Backbone as a ProteinNet text record, in pm:
[ID]
protein_1_A
[PRIMARY]
QVQLVESGGGLVQAGGSLRLSCAASGRTFSTYTKGWFRQAPGKEREFVAVITWSGGTTVYADSVKGRFTISRDNAKNTVYLQMNSLKPEDTALYYCAVARVGVPRDPAGFGSWGQGTQVTVSS
[TERTIARY]
12480.3	12390	12309	12178.6	12087.9	12035.7	12039	11979.9	11850	11746	11613.1	11566.4	11509	11456.8	11315	11219.5	11079.6	11048	10952.3	10904.3	10762.1	10698.4	10565.1	10452.8	10485	10381.4	10330.7	10224.9	10170	10034	9967.1	9832.7	9733.2	9631.3	9530.9	9394.4	9291.2	9155.8	9109.8	9017.2	8959.2	8905.4	8932.2	8893.5	9001.2	9105.1	9213.5	9315	9421.9	9525	9663.9	9755	9896.5	9975.7	10095.1	10185.2	10316.4	10346.8	10471.6	10579.5	10702.2	10816.8	10919.8	10993.7	11102.5	11222.5	11320.2	11441.1	11550.1	11618.1	11721.9	11859	11958.1	12096.7	12179.8	12301.3	12387.3	12385.9	12377.1	12380.7	12265.6	12282.8	12184.2	12044.3	11955	11820.5	11719.1	11744.3	11639.7	11596.9	11682.1	11646.5	11576.1	11547.6	11485.2	11335.6	11263.5	11123.4	11116	11020.8	11008	10868.8	10863.1	10734.5	10712.6	10586.3	10546	10475.8	10508.1	10444.6	10400.9	10319	10279.3	10265.4	10282.4	10270.7	10205.1	10090.7	10020.2	10064	10050.5	10092	10023.6	10102.8	10049	10011.9	10039.4	10005.7	10130.8	10118	10229.3	10244.6	10363.9	10388.8	10302.2	10236.9	10135.8	10175.9	10161.4	10188.1	10087.2	10136.7	10049.4	10050.2	10168.9	10178.6	10321.2	10334.3	10465.3	10465.8	10582.9	10596.8	10726.8	10720.8	10840.7	10930.3	11051.2	11150.3	11104.2	11029.3	10983.4	10854.8	10792.5	10661.3	10548.3	10581.5	10479.6	10385.4	10428.1	10344	10332.8	10208.9	10183	10083.1	10100.2	10010.7	9975	9847.8	9799.8	9731.2	9737.9	9656	9510.5	9421.6	9279.1	9230.4	9288.8	9243.4	9272	9364.3	9399.6	9369.6	9327.3	9302.9	9197.8	9228.5	9136.8	9155.8	9233.4	9258.5	9404.9	9494.7	9638.7	9696.4	9800.6	9870.4	10020.4	10088.2	10233.9	10292.5	10401	10468.7	10617.1	10694.9	10838.2	10896.4	11005.9	11083.1	11227.7	11270.2	11402.9	11513.9	11487.2	11587.8	11615.9	11516.1	11531.1	11553.3	11560.7	11577.9	11473	11350.7	11244.2	11120.6	11055.9	10927.5	10825.6	10701.8	10597.5	10478.1	10402.2	10274.5	10172.9	10085.8	9977.9	9861.4	9819.3	9712.4	9595.6	9483.8	9361.5	9252.6	9151	9036.5	9084.3	9171.9	9231.6	9128.9	9149.6	9060.4	9140.7	9074.2	9147.2	9225.3	9174	9243.9	9370.4	9395.9	9521.7	9634	9600.9	9702.2	9807.2	9933.7	10043.6	10175.1	10281.5	10414.9	10436.7	10466.4	10478.8	10625.9	10660.5	10798.8	10807.1	10917.7	10946.6	11060	11069	11166.2	11201.3	11316.1	11364.6	11351.8	11288.5	11266.3	11397	11403.9	11522.1	11513.7	11398	11378.2	11228.8	11189.9	11049.8	10964.9	10836.5	10740	10674.9	10746.8	10694.2	10591.7	10518.5	10426.7	10457.9	10537.2	10575.4	10697.6	10700.5	10817.8	10950	10945.2	11067.7	11127.3	11046.8	11094.4	11166.5	11179.9	11242.3	11368.7	11469.8	11596.6	11608.2	11653.7	11675.1	11542.6	11541.5	11422.3	11459.3	11362.6	11380.5	11338.7	11343	11307.2	11159.4	11090	10946.2	10905.5	10781.3	10721.7	10580.8	10545.8	10418.6	10303.7	10196.9	10072.7	9963.7	9898.3	9790.6	9666.7	9557.5	9432.2	9329.2	9281	9183.3	9041.6	8951.2	8812.2	8730.9
4537	4621.5	4533	4553.6	4480.5	4576.2	4534	4612.1	4545.5	4626.4	4576.9	4640.2	4558.9	4607.9	4554.7	4646.9	4608.7	4606.3	4521.6	4515.3	4463.2	4471.8	4416.9	4517.6	4643.1	4745	4772.9	4852.1	4887.7	4949.6	4960.5	5016.4	4902.8	4902.3	4796.1	4856.5	4795.2	4841.6	4793.1	4865.4	4824.4	4681.6	4603.5	4463.6	4370	4425.4	4346.4	4305.2	4240.7	4188	4225.2	4233.2	4250.3	4171.2	4129.5	4062.1	4138.1	4194.1	4265.6	4170.4	4196.5	4119.8	4214.9	4165.9	4243	4150.2	4175.1	4092.4	4158.3	4077	4129.1	4076.5	4156.5	4115	4176.9	4129.5	4181.2	4088.7	4147.1	4070.2	3970.7	3864.2	3757.6	3814	3775.8	3831.7	3740.7	3610.8	3516.2	3518.7	3563.9	3555.5	3680.1	3774.4	3898.2	3900	3966.6	3997.2	4105.3	4089.9	4182.4	4245.3	4363.8	4430	4501.3	4531.2	4615	4738.3	4851.4	4978.7	5043.8	5145.7	5221.9	5369	5451.8	5595.1	5659.4	5720.4	5794.2	5939.9	6011.6	6152.4	6233.2	6307.5	6393.2	6321.6	6192.1	6114.5	6053.9	6013.2	5949.5	5804.6	5752.9	5613	5525.4	5426.6	5346.7	5199.7	5136.5	4993.5	4914.1	4809.2	4721.6	4580	4521.7	4383.3	4354.5	4252.8	4211.2	4059.8	3998.7	3853.9	3821.1	3725.1	3684.7	3598.8	3571.3	3503.7	3365.2	3296.9	3162.6	3164.4	3281.3	3290	3245.8	3212	3160.4	3265.2	3389.5	3498.5	3606.6	3643.3	3753.8	3847.8	3975.6	4077.8	4170.9	4210.5	4296.1	4419.7	4526.1	4642.9	4606	4665.3	4635.7	4666.8	4767	4812	4711	4617.5	4521.1	4377.1	4356.9	4222.5	4152.1	4029	3952.4	3974.1	4076.7	4105.2	4085.4	4116.6	4106.4	3987.9	3927.2	3817.4	3838.5	3839.4	3850.5	3711.2	3686	3556.3	3578.1	3474.3	3488.1	3356.5	3366.7	3250.7	3280	3224	3255.1	3202.7	3095.4	3043	3141.8	3222.8	3322.7	3462.7	3473.5	3604.9	3704.7	3658.5	3740.1	3735.3	3849.5	3857	3909.3	3861.2	3892.2	3958	4030.7	4083.6	4060.2	3962.8	3935	4025.8	4105.8	4203.1	4171.6	4136.4	4104.3	4205.8	4208	4298.4	4441	4486.4	4618.2	4729.2	4834.4	4949.9	5075.1	5179.2	5303.1	5356.5	5336.2	5384.9	5304.9	5198	5124.5	5188.7	5287.5	5355.3	5420.7	5385.3	5435.9	5382.3	5435.7	5379.4	5275.5	5153.3	5044	5012.9	5004.4	4978.8	4849.8	4779.6	4672.1	4718.4	4654.5	4696.4	4579.4	4590.2	4488.3	4539.9	4461.5	4504.3	4502	4593.7	4597.6	4485.6	4473.3	4371.1	4352.1	4230.9	4202.9	4202	4233.1	4236.5	4374.3	4475.1	4611.2	4642.1	4750.5	4802.8	4948.7	5010.4	5149.9	5155.6	5250.1	5261.2	5275.4	5335.4	5352.6	5219.7	5114.4	4982.7	4907.2	4972.8	4909.1	4983.6	4906.4	4966	4985.3	4885.2	4897.1	4907	4995.1	5017.8	5009.8	4965	4971.3	5106.4	5120.9	5247.8	5257	5146	5147.7	5110.4	5061.9	5032.3	5090.7	5158.2	5231.1	5137.9	5148.3	5077.5	5181.9	5174.8	5267.3	5187.5	5213.8	5142.9	5241.3	5215	5304.6	5257.4	5353.9	5319.7	5291.1
-8215.1	-8290.7	-8387	-8388.5	-8476.4	-8582.5	-8705.7	-8815.1	-8857	-8872.2	-8906.2	-9036.8	-9124.5	-9251.5	-9270	-9274.2	-9295.6	-9445.1	-9481.3	-9619.8	-9620.5	-9736.5	-9752	-9749.8	-9724.3	-9725	-9865.6	-9873.7	-10003.9	-9990.9	-10105	-10112.2	-10128.3	-10044.4	-10047.9	-10019.6	-10073.9	-10045.5	-9908.6	-9851.3	-9724	-9735.3	-9630.5	-9631.2	-9682	-9740	-9794.7	-9690.1	-9737.5	-9648.4	-9698.3	-9603.5	-9632.4	-9529.7	-9569.3	-9476.2	-9472.5	-9358	-9339.2	-9288.2	-9329.7	-9282.5	-9224.3	-9127.7	-9067.8	-9057.4	-9141.5	-9143.8	-9061.2	-8982.6	-8893.6	-8932.3	-8908.4	-8927.8	-8817.2	-8802.4	-8697.8	-8577.4	-8460.1	-8336.1	-8330	-8253.4	-8244.3	-8221.9	-8306.8	-8309.1	-8242.2	-8246.4	-8214.1	-8068.7	-7976.9	-7836.1	-7784.6	-7870	-7826.3	-7853.6	-7765.9	-7791.2	-7898.7	-7991.9	-8103.8	-8104.3	-8160.3	-8166.9	-8298.5	-8325.2	-8437.5	-8382.2	-8440.6	-8408.9	-8539.1	-8527.3	-8645.9	-8609	-8709.7	-8688.3	-8809.3	-8785.3	-8889.6	-8885.3	-8996.5	-8998	-8888.3	-8813.7	-8708.8	-8581	-8574.5	-8454.1	-8392.9	-8267.7	-8198.5	-8245.8	-8224.5	-8257.4	-8167.4	-8226.4	-8157.7	-8156	-8040.9	-8027.9	-8110.7	-8179.3	-8257.3	-8199.5	-8186.5	-8138.5	-8094.2	-8008.8	-7961.6	-7947.8	-7966.8	-7956.9	-7885.4	-7792.8	-7720.6	-7809	-7760	-7844	-7887.2	-7802.5	-7835.5	-7916.2	-7922.5	-7986.4	-7895.9	-7770.7	-7680.3	-7625.8	-7629	-7580.3	-7686.9	-7716.8	-7808.4	-7742.3	-7766.3	-7713.5	-7828	-7833.2	-7941.6	-7886.3	-7962.9	-7933.5	-7957.6	-7881.1	-7896.4	-8037.7	-8098	-8229.4	-8340.6	-8317.7	-8422	-8381.3	-8257.9	-8206.7	-8292.5	-8330.9	-8413.8	-8563.1	-8601	-8742.7	-8780	-8688.2	-8713.5	-8636.3	-8694.4	-8629	-8641.4	-8527.7	-8526.5	-8512.9	-8586.1	-8579	-8607	-8589.5	-8613.1	-8658.8	-8732.5	-8775.9	-8735	-8623.1	-8570.9	-8662.2	-8734.2	-8826.3	-8938.8	-8972.1	-9077.7	-9022.3	-8889.6	-8826.1	-8875	-8883.2	-8939.4	-8851	-8836.7	-8768.9	-8869.6	-8858.5	-8955.6	-8886.4	-8965.5	-8920.4	-9032	-9011.3	-9106.2	-9071.1	-9167.9	-9145	-9234.8	-9173.8	-9248	-9215.1	-9297.3	-9277.2	-9252.3	-9336.8	-9317.3	-9330.5	-9251	-9248.8	-9284.7	-9333.7	-9364.1	-9244.8	-9123.8	-9005.2	-8972.9	-9046.3	-9030.9	-9112.4	-9192.2	-9273.4	-9185	-9207.9	-9125.2	-9178.6	-9123.3	-9144	-9033.7	-9073.6	-8978.8	-8953.5	-8825	-8782.9	-8703.3	-8715.8	-8622.4	-8531.2	-8415.3	-8315.7	-8225.5	-8161.6	-8069.4	-7927.4	-7840.4	-7702.5	-7623.4	-7525.4	-7438.9	-7335.7	-7271.6	-7168.6	-7149.9	-7114.1	-7085.4	-7210.7	-7191.5	-7301.9	-7300.7	-7344.6	-7334.7	-7442.2	-7420.3	-7520.3	-7551.2	-7468.6	-7488.4	-7579.3	-7674.5	-7761.6	-7686.3	-7567	-7488.9	-7444.2	-7446.9	-7407.3	-7516.5	-7632.3	-7747.3	-7786.4	-7832.9	-7870.1	-8019.5	-8092	-8235.4	-8310.4	-8411.3	-8493	-8640.5	-8720.9	-8864.4	-8917.9	-9050.2	-9115	-9146.4	-9139.9	-9161	-9302.2	-9314.8	-9444.6	-9444	-9552.3	-9557.9	-9594.1	-9516.7	-9545.3	-9566.3	-9680.5	-9711.9	-9747.9	-9675.9	-9697.7	-9751.3	-9870.2	-9932.3	-9900.3	-9892.2	-9858.2	-9982.7
[MASK]
+++++++++++++++++++++++++++++++++++++++++++++++++++++++++++++++++++++++++++++++++++++++++++++++++++++++++++++++++++++++++++

């Protein structure tokens, strides 16, 4: 069992930046593919980005490509999401998750989830 704790969310003006962190504990974390998702009120959970265990492969949603960067530090059991040029439509609860197998983009492809960290972007 892996426990995930997200942090780094907050309130920021449009055009600003935030860096989210997801710290893991429990079962070995470093060999798993990790992902970030987000969910706005009244909307379905949406894929944001995913990174393989080595960091050699990253995939982004079109809506964040060029603005967000996913990275990881396996020695610290932590995955990050650097968010630049934030827009009001990026406002959501952001979750990190551990993939079951492969490099999925669907929430069903992920097992352990954190509780989320709120990101609010004002216009």
